[in-house]
């Protein structure tokens, strides 16, 4: 049985940063990923990473923008940690080889991003995530003696000892189908978000909420699950993201009358208001008949106002995306976009060291909720979140490991259960529905009822549909009966994870009877600090999701009306 001080599930930016920090602190580390690490979804991150690097900036200004962006639901102690540690973290990245864009003076260039009071987003053209992920992977190679890599291994469950502490995982080697129990003094979940609960989404097929569901099923509470971010600029047909960097460079949003409609809801920040505000404004234009494109279902994003040379230099990836996926040369004509599911602010509840309420279990990155994003994440704050809290979780877990012996754990019973469950799924008769059909229905349901605008009736309908889909998933069949790279059976497991994430999202959205950040309830259109300035936590009870509340930490910024 493999045994380590720190076992990290997930090799995106959060996982790799955690691995490097734990290894540097002297721990024996294993990092596991269901895909090759550089295929982790962090590779898709485009626009950049925030840090108050400029001499004219101050981390407190970054922190206040983040608090305001969160609609005052973010925990200010965690936001202070993230923003104050940001400049050193970004400079560290540069020192280890990330080729951030530089300006004519040779300094690190910074671009404007939504909800920020000044330019503070460092970037590598519009492939920032890719540049960062590859550099971190290079560093992991350097630490090959202390960091063991389990690439293309899929975690199926967490192992808890008799005292309830997390002491390992069960995982399946995707290449061979072999299952194994892993022992660890600490497990860090860095499994990313759950965007595939929606259709369409900007998130890749692998973003299926595994870590959130694994923790939830083991008794860890989830927090802020109702807060789901819709990004304002996604291609109408496919949901593919056009980075906020486009608006950061000056692109305009126009309705069918050619009006820059953001004047109405954000006269100061215009297109660079926070994402929840811009998405709502776009959806309102579409709903009120001022949309563009087929069925008036879109909005025009006009990048032609940005100098062509600059677009080709700083936004080259979206030039390719526009051409390949919409047949549009964005340097010459507007492209049609609309709001689309992009990010989940909620996740496994942690403290600022990544600790969950389960001893020995940590979480960092999009899987976690610390909560620095509260009701709405500012663009370019997620990459920062993955690095700061990935590092802190790695350091804390390594320190904890130094003071304890390896747990003596017999994972054989859980291993048998997981093997049997997978065998039973593979053996299901070809009756009932396919996994892919159920997933499709789930995504469309969430996109209809748990989107930019929500209400009680729609959310109740979503909950009922999720219940029905759960029953169907229990007997859903798959084609592949083999063991080698059986992605089909993993898809069935992922569907179960997605259903947990969707259910907790809808339960929390029903519970929050107010509008704040990304949650806009048309039946409760006002923010109500008196009753709802609190986090909604969801845990798994005997009968299903159980709701409780936890306070929002306020240090220096009292809630006020949010205007852009
Ligand atoms: C198109 C796009 C553009 C974006 N642009 C930006 C941006 O410019 N700036 C910004 O701040 N944010 C951006 N974001 C958000 C940001 O990229 C993500 O929130 C962040 O990269 C998530 O990193 P992570 O390390 O938490 O997870 P991921 O990078 O998603 O990694 C998850 C890891 O977990 C592994 N895993 C999952 N389940 C299992 C399992 N069961 N067993 C084993 N391994 C598992 C995966 O293999 C993977 O290695 C963007 C997001 C998208 C979708």
Coordinates of C-alpha atoms and ligand atoms in Angstrom, one line a residue:
X1 CA 0.0 0.0 0.0
X2 CA 1.6 3.4 -1.0
X3 CA 2.1 5.6 2.1
X4 CA 3.0 9.3 2.3
X5 CA 3.1 12.2 4.6
X6 CA 0.9 14.3 2.2
X7 CA -1.2 12.9 -0.6
X8 CA -2.6 15.5 -3.0
X9 CA -5.6 14.6 -5.2
X10 CA -5.5 16.9 -8.2
X11 CA -2.5 18.3 -10.2
X12 CA -3.8 21.6 -11.4
X13 CA -2.3 24.8 -10.1
X14 CA -3.6 24.3 -6.5
X15 CA -2.4 20.7 -6.3
X16 CA 1.0 21.3 -7.9
X17 CA 1.6 24.4 -5.7
X18 CA 0.6 22.3 -2.6
X19 CA 3.0 19.5 -3.6
X20 CA 5.9 21.9 -4.1
X21 CA 5.3 23.6 -0.8
X22 CA 5.0 20.3 1.1
X23 CA 8.1 18.9 -0.5
X24 CA 10.0 22.0 0.3
X25 CA 9.0 21.6 3.9
X26 CA 10.5 18.2 4.0
X27 CA 7.4 16.0 3.6
X28 CA 7.2 12.8 1.5
X29 CA 4.5 13.7 -1.1
X30 CA 2.3 12.0 -3.6
X31 CA 0.2 13.8 -6.2
X32 CA -2.5 12.1 -8.1
X33 CA -4.5 13.2 -11.1
X34 CA -7.1 11.6 -13.2
X35 CA -5.5 13.2 -16.3
X36 CA -1.9 14.1 -17.1
X37 CA -1.2 17.1 -14.9
X38 CA -0.7 19.6 -17.7
X39 CA -4.2 18.7 -19.0
X40 CA -5.7 19.8 -15.7
X41 CA -8.3 22.5 -16.3
X42 CA -6.0 25.3 -15.0
X43 CA -4.4 25.1 -18.4
X44 CA -7.4 26.8 -19.8
X45 CA -7.1 30.0 -17.7
X46 CA -6.6 32.8 -20.0
X47 CA -6.7 36.4 -18.8
X48 CA -4.3 36.6 -15.8
X49 CA -3.7 36.7 -12.1
X50 CA -4.2 39.6 -9.7
X51 CA -1.6 41.1 -7.4
X52 CA -1.0 44.6 -6.1
X53 CA 2.5 44.7 -7.7
X54 CA 2.4 48.2 -9.1
X55 CA 4.1 50.9 -7.0
X56 CA 0.8 52.9 -7.1
X57 CA -1.2 49.9 -5.8
X58 CA -1.7 48.6 -2.3
X59 CA -2.9 45.1 -1.3
X60 CA -5.6 46.7 0.8
X61 CA -7.1 48.2 -2.3
X62 CA -7.1 44.7 -3.9
X63 CA -8.7 43.3 -0.8
X64 CA -11.4 45.9 -0.7
X65 CA -12.2 45.3 -4.4
X66 CA -12.4 41.6 -3.6
X67 CA -14.7 42.2 -0.6
X68 CA -17.0 44.5 -2.7
X69 CA -16.9 42.0 -5.6
X70 CA -18.0 39.2 -3.2
X71 CA -21.1 41.4 -2.3
X72 CA -19.7 41.4 1.2
X73 CA -20.1 37.6 1.6
X74 CA -16.4 36.9 1.4
X75 CA -14.5 36.3 4.7
X76 CA -12.3 39.3 5.1
X77 CA -9.6 37.5 7.1
X78 CA -9.0 35.1 4.2
X79 CA -9.2 37.9 1.7
X80 CA -6.5 39.8 3.6
X81 CA -4.3 36.7 3.5
X82 CA -4.8 36.2 -0.2
X83 CA -4.2 39.8 -1.3
X84 CA -1.3 40.6 1.1
X85 CA 0.6 37.4 0.0
X86 CA -0.2 37.9 -3.7
X87 CA 2.7 40.1 -4.9
X88 CA 5.4 37.7 -3.5
X89 CA 3.6 34.7 -5.0
X90 CA 3.4 36.2 -8.4
X91 CA 7.0 37.4 -8.3
X92 CA 8.0 33.9 -7.1
X93 CA 6.3 32.5 -10.3
X94 CA 8.3 34.9 -12.4
X95 CA 11.5 33.8 -10.7
X96 CA 10.8 30.2 -11.4
X97 CA 10.2 30.9 -15.1
X98 CA 6.7 32.2 -15.9
X99 CA 7.2 34.6 -18.8
X100 CA 4.8 37.4 -17.7
X101 CA 4.1 40.0 -20.3
X102 CA 6.4 43.1 -19.9
X103 CA 5.7 46.7 -20.9
X104 CA 8.0 49.0 -22.9
X105 CA 9.9 50.0 -19.7
X106 CA 10.6 46.3 -19.1
X107 CA 8.4 46.1 -16.1
X108 CA 5.7 43.4 -15.6
X109 CA 2.7 44.6 -17.5
X110 CA -0.7 44.8 -15.8
X111 CA -4.1 44.8 -17.5
X112 CA -7.5 46.0 -16.4
X113 CA -10.0 43.4 -15.2
X114 CA -13.6 43.5 -14.0
X115 CA -14.3 44.9 -10.5
X116 CA -10.8 46.2 -10.0
X117 CA -10.1 49.8 -9.1
X118 CA -6.9 49.8 -11.0
X119 CA -4.8 47.7 -13.4
X120 CA -3.4 44.8 -11.4
X121 CA -3.7 41.6 -13.6
X122 CA -0.4 40.1 -14.6
X123 CA -0.7 37.9 -17.7
X124 CA 1.0 35.9 -20.4
X125 CA -1.0 37.0 -23.5
X126 CA -4.2 35.0 -23.0
X127 CA -2.6 31.7 -22.0
X128 CA -1.7 32.6 -18.5
X129 CA -2.9 29.3 -16.9
X130 CA -1.0 27.2 -19.4
X131 CA 2.2 29.2 -18.8
X132 CA 1.9 28.8 -15.1
X133 CA 1.0 25.1 -15.1
X134 CA 3.9 24.1 -17.3
X135 CA 6.4 25.9 -15.2
X136 CA 5.1 24.3 -12.0
X137 CA 5.2 20.9 -13.6
X138 CA 8.8 21.5 -14.5
X139 CA 9.4 22.3 -10.8
X140 CA 7.7 19.0 -9.8
X141 CA 10.1 17.1 -12.1
X142 CA 12.9 18.7 -10.2
X143 CA 11.5 17.3 -7.0
X144 CA 11.0 13.8 -8.4
X145 CA 12.8 12.2 -5.5
X146 CA 10.3 13.6 -2.9
X147 CA 7.2 13.9 -5.0
X148 CA 5.8 10.7 -6.3
X149 CA 3.4 11.2 -9.2
X150 CA 0.3 9.0 -9.9
X151 CA -0.8 10.3 -13.3
X152 CA -4.0 9.0 -14.7
X153 CA -5.2 7.6 -11.4
X154 CA -8.8 8.3 -10.4
X155 CA -9.8 8.7 -6.7
X156 CA -13.1 6.9 -5.9
X157 CA -13.4 7.6 -2.2
X158 CA -11.7 8.9 0.9
X159 CA -10.6 6.7 3.8
X160 CA -11.4 7.7 7.3
X161 CA -10.0 5.9 10.4
X162 CA -12.0 5.0 13.5
X163 CA -11.5 8.4 15.0
X164 CA -12.9 10.0 11.8
X165 CA -9.6 11.4 10.6
X166 CA -8.8 11.2 6.9
X167 CA -6.0 8.7 6.4
X168 CA -5.9 7.9 2.7
X169 CA -7.9 7.2 -0.4
X170 CA -9.0 4.5 -2.7
X171 CA -8.0 5.0 -6.4
X172 CA -8.2 3.3 -9.7
X173 CA -5.3 3.2 -12.2
X174 CA -7.1 4.5 -15.3
X175 CA -4.6 2.7 -17.6
X176 CA -5.2 -0.8 -16.2
X177 CA -8.3 -0.6 -14.1
X178 CA -6.4 -1.8 -11.0
X179 CA -7.7 -0.4 -7.7
X180 CA -5.5 0.3 -4.7
X181 CA -5.7 1.8 -1.2
X182 CA -3.3 4.7 -0.4
X183 CA -2.4 5.6 3.1
X184 CA -1.4 9.2 4.0
X185 CA -1.1 11.3 7.2
X186 CA -2.9 14.1 5.3
X187 CA -4.9 14.3 2.2
X188 CA -5.3 17.6 0.2
X189 CA -8.2 17.8 -2.2
X190 CA -7.3 20.0 -5.2
X191 CA -9.8 18.5 -7.6
X192 CA -11.1 21.7 -9.2
X193 CA -14.7 22.8 -9.7
X194 CA -18.0 21.3 -10.9
X195 CA -18.8 23.2 -14.0
X196 CA -20.0 20.1 -15.9
X197 CA -23.2 20.2 -13.7
X198 CA -24.2 22.8 -16.2
X199 CA -24.6 22.7 -20.0
X200 CA -23.1 24.6 -21.6
X201 CA -20.2 25.6 -19.5
X202 CA -16.7 27.1 -20.1
X203 CA -15.3 24.2 -18.1
X204 CA -13.8 21.1 -19.6
X205 CA -15.2 17.6 -19.5
X206 CA -13.0 16.6 -16.5
X207 CA -14.5 19.3 -14.2
X208 CA -17.0 17.1 -12.5
X209 CA -17.0 18.1 -8.8
X210 CA -15.2 14.9 -7.7
X211 CA -13.5 16.5 -4.7
X212 CA -16.5 18.3 -3.5
X213 CA -18.6 15.1 -3.6
X214 CA -15.9 13.0 -2.0
X215 CA -15.6 15.4 0.9
X216 CA -19.4 15.8 1.3
X217 CA -19.9 12.0 1.3
X218 CA -17.3 11.8 4.1
X219 CA -19.1 14.3 6.3
X220 CA -17.3 17.6 5.4
X221 CA -19.6 20.6 5.1
X222 CA -19.8 22.6 1.8
X223 CA -20.2 26.4 1.9
X224 CA -21.6 29.0 -0.5
X225 CA -22.7 26.4 -3.0
X226 CA -25.5 28.6 -4.2
X227 CA -23.0 31.0 -5.7
X228 CA -22.4 29.9 -9.3
X229 CA -20.6 32.4 -11.6
X230 CA -21.9 33.1 -15.1
X231 CA -19.2 34.7 -17.2
X232 CA -20.5 37.5 -19.3
X233 CA -18.6 36.6 -22.5
X234 CA -19.1 33.0 -23.8
X235 CA -19.8 32.0 -27.4
X236 CA -23.5 31.6 -27.9
X237 CA -23.4 28.1 -29.5
X238 CA -20.7 26.3 -27.5
X239 CA -20.3 28.3 -24.3
X240 CA -16.5 28.6 -25.0
X241 CA -15.0 31.5 -23.0
X242 CA -13.9 34.8 -24.5
X243 CA -11.6 36.1 -21.8
X244 CA -12.4 39.1 -19.7
X245 CA -9.0 40.3 -20.9
X246 CA -10.9 41.4 -24.0
X247 CA -13.0 43.9 -22.0
X248 CA -9.8 44.7 -20.0
X249 CA -8.2 45.8 -23.3
X250 CA -11.2 48.0 -24.0
X251 CA -13.8 45.9 -25.9
X252 CA -17.4 47.1 -25.8
X253 CA -20.7 45.3 -25.2
X254 CA -23.5 46.3 -27.5
X255 CA -27.2 45.4 -27.7
X256 CA -29.3 45.1 -30.9
X257 CA -29.7 48.9 -31.0
X258 CA -25.9 49.4 -30.9
X259 CA -26.1 50.8 -27.3
X260 CA -23.4 50.3 -24.7
X261 CA -26.1 49.2 -22.3
X262 CA -23.8 48.9 -19.3
X263 CA -24.3 52.6 -18.9
X264 CA -27.6 51.8 -17.2
X265 CA -26.3 49.4 -14.5
X266 CA -22.6 50.4 -14.1
X267 CA -22.1 53.9 -15.4
X268 CA -18.6 54.2 -13.9
X269 CA -17.1 50.8 -14.6
X270 CA -19.2 50.0 -17.7
X271 CA -18.0 46.7 -19.2
X272 CA -15.6 46.3 -16.3
X273 CA -18.1 46.0 -13.6
X274 CA -18.0 42.7 -11.7
X275 CA -19.1 39.6 -13.6
X276 CA -22.5 39.1 -11.8
X277 CA -23.5 42.6 -12.6
X278 CA -22.5 42.4 -16.3
X279 CA -24.1 39.0 -16.8
X280 CA -27.3 40.2 -15.3
X281 CA -27.3 43.3 -17.5
X282 CA -26.7 41.2 -20.6
X283 CA -29.5 38.7 -19.7
X284 CA -31.9 41.6 -19.1
X285 CA -31.1 43.0 -22.6
X286 CA -31.7 39.5 -24.1
X287 CA -34.9 38.9 -22.1
X288 CA -36.3 42.3 -23.0
X289 CA -35.8 41.7 -26.7
X290 CA -32.7 43.7 -27.3
X291 CA -30.4 40.7 -28.0
X292 CA -28.6 40.1 -31.2
X293 CA -28.0 37.0 -33.4
X294 CA -30.4 34.0 -33.9
X295 CA -33.5 34.4 -31.6
X296 CA -31.9 37.5 -30.1
X297 CA -30.1 35.2 -27.7
X298 CA -26.8 37.0 -27.7
X299 CA -25.0 40.3 -27.2
X300 CA -22.3 41.9 -29.4
X301 CA -18.8 42.0 -28.1
X302 CA -16.9 44.6 -30.1
X303 CA -13.1 44.0 -29.9
X304 CA -12.5 46.1 -33.1
X305 CA -12.2 49.2 -30.8
X306 CA -9.0 47.7 -29.5
X307 CA -6.0 48.5 -31.8
X308 CA -5.5 45.4 -34.0
X309 CA -1.8 45.1 -33.2
X310 CA -2.6 45.0 -29.5
X311 CA -5.3 42.3 -30.0
X312 CA -3.0 40.2 -32.0
X313 CA -0.3 40.5 -29.3
X314 CA -2.3 40.2 -26.1
X315 CA -5.5 38.3 -27.1
X316 CA -4.2 36.0 -29.7
X317 CA -5.9 32.9 -28.4
X318 CA -9.4 34.4 -28.6
X319 CA -8.6 35.6 -32.1
X320 CA -8.1 31.9 -32.8
X321 CA -11.2 30.9 -30.9
X322 CA -13.4 33.4 -32.7
X323 CA -12.1 32.2 -36.1
X324 CA -12.3 28.5 -35.3
X325 CA -15.6 28.3 -33.3
X326 CA -17.6 31.2 -34.6
X327 CA -16.1 32.0 -38.0
X328 CA -15.5 35.6 -36.9
X329 CA -12.3 37.7 -37.2
X330 CA -12.7 39.6 -34.0
X331 CA -10.2 42.2 -35.1
X332 CA -12.6 43.2 -37.9
X333 CA -16.2 42.5 -36.7
X334 CA -18.1 42.1 -33.4
X335 CA -18.6 38.6 -32.1
X336 CA -21.9 37.3 -30.5
X337 CA -21.6 36.2 -26.9
X338 CA -23.9 35.6 -23.9
X339 CA -23.5 34.8 -20.2
X340 CA -22.4 31.2 -19.5
X341 CA -21.6 29.0 -16.5
X342 CA -18.0 29.4 -15.6
X343 CA -17.0 29.0 -12.0
X344 CA -18.3 27.9 -8.6
X345 CA -17.6 30.2 -5.6
X346 CA -18.7 27.4 -3.2
X347 CA -16.9 24.2 -2.3
X348 CA -15.5 22.3 0.7
X349 CA -15.4 24.6 3.7
X350 CA -11.8 25.3 4.9
X351 CA -9.9 27.7 7.0
X352 CA -7.0 29.8 5.7
X353 CA -4.6 26.9 6.0
X354 CA -6.9 24.7 3.8
X355 CA -8.1 22.6 6.8
X356 CA -11.6 21.2 6.6
X357 CA -13.4 20.2 9.8
X358 CA -12.3 16.6 9.2
X359 CA -8.9 16.1 10.8
X360 CA -6.2 15.3 8.2
X361 CA -8.4 16.5 5.2
X362 CA -7.4 19.7 3.4
X363 CA -8.8 21.4 0.3
X364 CA -7.5 24.2 -1.9
X365 CA -8.3 25.8 -5.2
X366 CA -11.7 25.7 -6.9
X367 CA -12.8 22.6 -4.9
X368 CA -12.5 24.7 -1.7
X369 CA -14.4 27.5 -0.2
X370 CA -12.3 29.6 2.2
X371 CA -14.3 31.9 1.3
X372 CA -12.4 34.6 -0.6
X373 CA -14.9 35.0 -3.4
X374 CA -18.1 35.1 -1.4
X375 CA -21.1 35.8 -3.7
X376 CA -19.0 36.6 -6.8
X377 CA -15.4 36.0 -7.8
X378 CA -13.4 38.8 -9.4
X379 CA -11.8 37.8 -12.6
X380 CA -8.1 36.8 -12.1
X381 CA -8.6 36.1 -8.4
X382 CA -9.0 32.3 -8.9
X383 CA -5.5 31.6 -10.1
X384 CA -4.3 33.6 -7.1
X385 CA -6.6 31.6 -4.8
X386 CA -5.2 28.3 -6.1
X387 CA -1.6 29.3 -5.5
X388 CA -1.9 31.0 -2.1
X389 CA -4.2 28.4 -0.5
X390 CA -2.5 25.5 -2.3
X391 CA 0.8 26.6 -0.8
X392 CA -0.6 27.2 2.6
X393 CA -2.4 23.8 2.6
X394 CA 0.9 22.1 1.6
X395 CA 2.9 23.8 4.3
X396 CA 0.4 23.1 7.0
X397 CA -0.1 19.5 6.0
X398 CA 3.7 19.0 6.0
X399 CA 4.0 20.5 9.4
X400 CA 1.2 18.3 10.8
X401 CA 2.8 15.2 9.2
X402 CA 6.1 15.9 11.0
X403 CA 4.4 15.5 14.3
X404 CA 2.6 12.2 13.8
X405 CA 3.3 8.6 12.9
X406 CA 1.9 7.0 9.7
X407 CA -1.7 5.8 10.4
X408 CA -2.2 2.1 10.5
X409 CA -5.2 1.8 8.3
X410 CA -6.8 -1.2 6.8
X411 CA -8.5 0.1 3.6
X412 CA -9.4 -3.4 2.3
X413 CA -13.2 -3.2 3.2
X414 CA -13.6 0.2 1.4
X415 CA -11.4 -1.1 -1.5
X416 CA -13.7 -4.1 -1.9
X417 CA -16.8 -1.8 -1.8
X418 CA -15.4 0.5 -4.5
X419 CA -14.3 -2.5 -6.7
X420 CA -17.7 -4.1 -6.4
X421 CA -19.6 -0.8 -7.2
X422 CA -17.5 -0.4 -10.3
X423 CA -18.0 -4.0 -11.4
X424 CA -21.7 -3.7 -10.9
X425 CA -21.9 -0.6 -13.0
X426 CA -19.9 -2.2 -15.8
X427 CA -22.2 -5.3 -15.7
X428 CA -25.5 -3.3 -15.9
X429 CA -27.8 -4.6 -18.6
X430 CA -28.4 -2.3 -21.6
X431 CA -31.7 -1.0 -20.3
X432 CA -32.8 2.3 -18.9
X433 CA -30.9 5.5 -19.9
X434 CA -27.3 6.2 -20.9
X435 CA -25.0 8.1 -18.5
X436 CA -24.5 10.8 -21.1
X437 CA -28.2 11.4 -21.5
X438 CA -28.7 11.9 -17.8
X439 CA -25.8 14.2 -17.6
X440 CA -27.2 16.2 -20.5
X441 CA -30.5 16.6 -18.7
X442 CA -28.8 17.6 -15.5
X443 CA -26.8 20.3 -17.3
X444 CA -29.8 21.7 -19.1
X445 CA -31.9 21.7 -16.0
X446 CA -29.3 23.6 -14.0
X447 CA -28.8 26.1 -16.8
X448 CA -32.5 26.7 -17.0
X449 CA -33.3 27.0 -13.3
X450 CA -30.1 27.7 -11.3
X451 CA -28.6 30.4 -13.6
X452 CA -28.4 34.2 -13.7
X453 CA -32.0 34.6 -12.6
X454 CA -33.6 32.1 -10.2
X455 CA -36.9 31.7 -8.3
X456 CA -38.6 29.3 -5.9
X457 CA -40.7 27.5 -8.5
X458 CA -37.8 27.0 -10.9
X459 CA -35.4 25.8 -8.1
X460 CA -38.1 23.4 -6.8
X461 CA -38.4 22.0 -10.3
X462 CA -34.7 21.6 -10.5
X463 CA -34.6 19.7 -7.2
X464 CA -37.3 17.4 -8.3
X465 CA -35.5 16.7 -11.6
X466 CA -32.2 16.0 -9.8
X467 CA -34.1 13.5 -7.6
X468 CA -35.4 11.7 -10.7
X469 CA -32.1 11.8 -12.5
X470 CA -30.5 10.3 -9.4
X471 CA -32.8 7.3 -9.6
X472 CA -32.1 6.9 -13.3
X473 CA -28.4 7.2 -12.7
X474 CA -28.6 4.1 -10.4
X475 CA -29.4 1.9 -13.3
X476 CA -27.8 3.8 -16.2
X477 CA -25.7 1.7 -18.5
X478 CA -22.4 2.1 -20.2
X479 CA -20.9 0.6 -23.4
X480 CA -17.3 -0.2 -22.4
X481 CA -16.9 -3.4 -20.4
X482 CA -13.2 -3.5 -20.4
X483 CA -10.6 -2.5 -17.9
X484 CA -8.1 -0.5 -20.0
X485 CA -8.8 3.3 -20.1
X486 CA -12.5 2.6 -19.3
X487 CA -13.6 6.3 -19.4
X488 CA -17.2 5.2 -19.6
X489 CA -17.2 3.8 -16.1
X490 CA -15.4 6.9 -14.7
X491 CA -18.2 8.9 -16.4
X492 CA -20.7 7.1 -14.4
X493 CA -18.9 7.9 -11.2
X494 CA -18.5 11.5 -12.2
X495 CA -22.2 11.7 -12.9
X496 CA -22.8 10.7 -9.2
X497 CA -20.4 13.5 -8.1
X498 CA -22.2 16.0 -10.3
X499 CA -25.6 15.1 -8.9
X500 CA -24.3 15.8 -5.4
X501 CA -22.9 19.1 -6.4
X502 CA -26.1 20.1 -8.3
X503 CA -28.3 19.1 -5.4
X504 CA -26.4 21.0 -2.8
X505 CA -26.3 24.1 -5.2
X506 CA -30.1 24.0 -5.6
X507 CA -30.7 23.4 -1.9
X508 CA -28.5 26.4 -0.9
X509 CA -30.1 28.6 -3.6
X510 CA -33.6 27.7 -2.3
X511 CA -32.4 28.5 1.3
X512 CA -31.0 31.9 0.5
X513 CA -34.1 34.0 0.1
X514 CA -32.4 37.2 -1.0
X515 CA -30.3 38.4 -3.9
X516 CA -26.6 38.8 -3.4
X517 CA -23.7 38.4 -5.8
X518 CA -24.3 35.7 -8.4
X519 CA -27.6 34.6 -6.7
X520 CA -30.4 36.8 -8.1
X521 CA -33.8 35.6 -6.8
X522 CA -36.5 37.3 -8.9
X523 CA -38.9 36.5 -6.0
X524 CA -36.5 38.2 -3.4
X525 CA -34.8 40.8 -5.6
X526 CA -33.1 42.8 -2.7
X527 CA -30.0 42.1 -0.7
X528 CA -31.0 41.6 2.9
X529 CA -28.0 41.9 5.2
X530 CA -30.2 41.7 8.3
X531 CA -31.2 38.1 7.6
X532 CA -28.7 36.8 5.1
X533 CA -25.3 38.2 5.8
X534 CA -24.2 34.7 6.6
X535 CA -22.8 31.6 4.8
X536 CA -25.0 28.7 4.0
X537 CA -23.3 25.4 4.8
X538 CA -24.6 22.1 3.5
X539 CA -23.7 18.7 5.0
X540 CA -24.8 15.2 4.2
X541 CA -27.4 14.0 6.7
X542 CA -29.2 10.6 6.9
X543 CA -32.0 11.8 4.7
X544 CA -29.9 14.0 2.4
X545 CA -28.6 17.6 2.5
X546 CA -28.7 19.4 5.8
X547 CA -28.5 23.2 5.9
X548 CA -26.8 25.2 8.6
X549 CA -25.2 28.7 8.7
X550 CA -21.9 30.2 9.6
X551 CA -21.0 33.8 10.2
X552 CA -19.2 36.1 7.7
X553 CA -15.8 37.3 9.0
X554 CA -15.7 41.1 8.8
X555 CA -12.4 42.8 9.7
X556 CA -12.2 46.3 8.2
X557 CA -14.9 46.8 5.7
X558 CA -18.5 47.1 6.8
X559 CA -21.2 46.1 4.2
X560 CA -22.4 48.9 2.0
X561 CA -24.4 49.3 -1.1
X562 CA -22.5 47.9 -4.1
X563 CA -22.3 50.3 -7.1
X564 CA -20.0 50.2 -10.1
Ligands
LIG1 C1 -11.8 28.9 -19.7 C2 -11.4 29.4 -18.4 C3 -10.6 30.5 -18.2 C4 -10.2 30.9 -17.0 N1 -9.4 32.0 -16.9 C5 -9.0 32.4 -15.6 C6 -8.1 33.5 -15.5 O1 -7.6 34.1 -16.5 N2 -7.8 33.9 -14.2 C7 -8.2 33.3 -13.1 O2 -7.9 33.7 -12.0 N3 -9.0 32.2 -13.2 C8 -9.4 31.7 -14.5 N4 -10.2 30.7 -14.6 C9 -10.5 29.9 -13.4 C10 -9.3 29.0 -13.0 O3 -8.7 28.6 -14.2 C11 -9.7 27.8 -12.2 O4 -10.6 28.1 -11.2 C12 -8.5 27.2 -11.6 O5 -7.5 27.0 -12.6 C13 -8.8 25.8 -10.9 O6 -7.6 25.2 -10.5 P1 -7.5 24.0 -9.6 O7 -6.1 23.7 -9.3 O8 -8.4 24.3 -8.4 O9 -8.3 22.8 -10.4 P2 -8.0 22.2 -11.8 O10 -6.9 22.9 -12.6 O11 -9.3 22.0 -12.4 O12 -7.4 20.8 -11.5 C14 -8.1 19.8 -10.9 C15 -7.2 18.5 -10.8 O13 -7.9 17.5 -10.1 C16 -7.8 16.3 -10.7 N5 -8.9 15.5 -10.3 C17 -10.2 15.8 -10.3 N6 -11.0 14.8 -9.9 C18 -10.1 13.8 -9.6 C19 -10.3 12.4 -9.2 N7 -11.5 11.9 -8.9 N8 -9.2 11.7 -9.0 C20 -8.0 12.2 -9.3 N9 -7.7 13.4 -9.8 C21 -8.8 14.2 -9.9 C22 -7.7 16.7 -12.2 O14 -7.1 15.6 -12.9 C23 -6.9 17.9 -12.1 O15 -5.5 17.5 -12.0 C24 -10.6 30.2 -15.8 C25 -11.4 29.1 -16.0 C26 -11.8 28.7 -17.2 C27 -12.7 27.5 -17.3

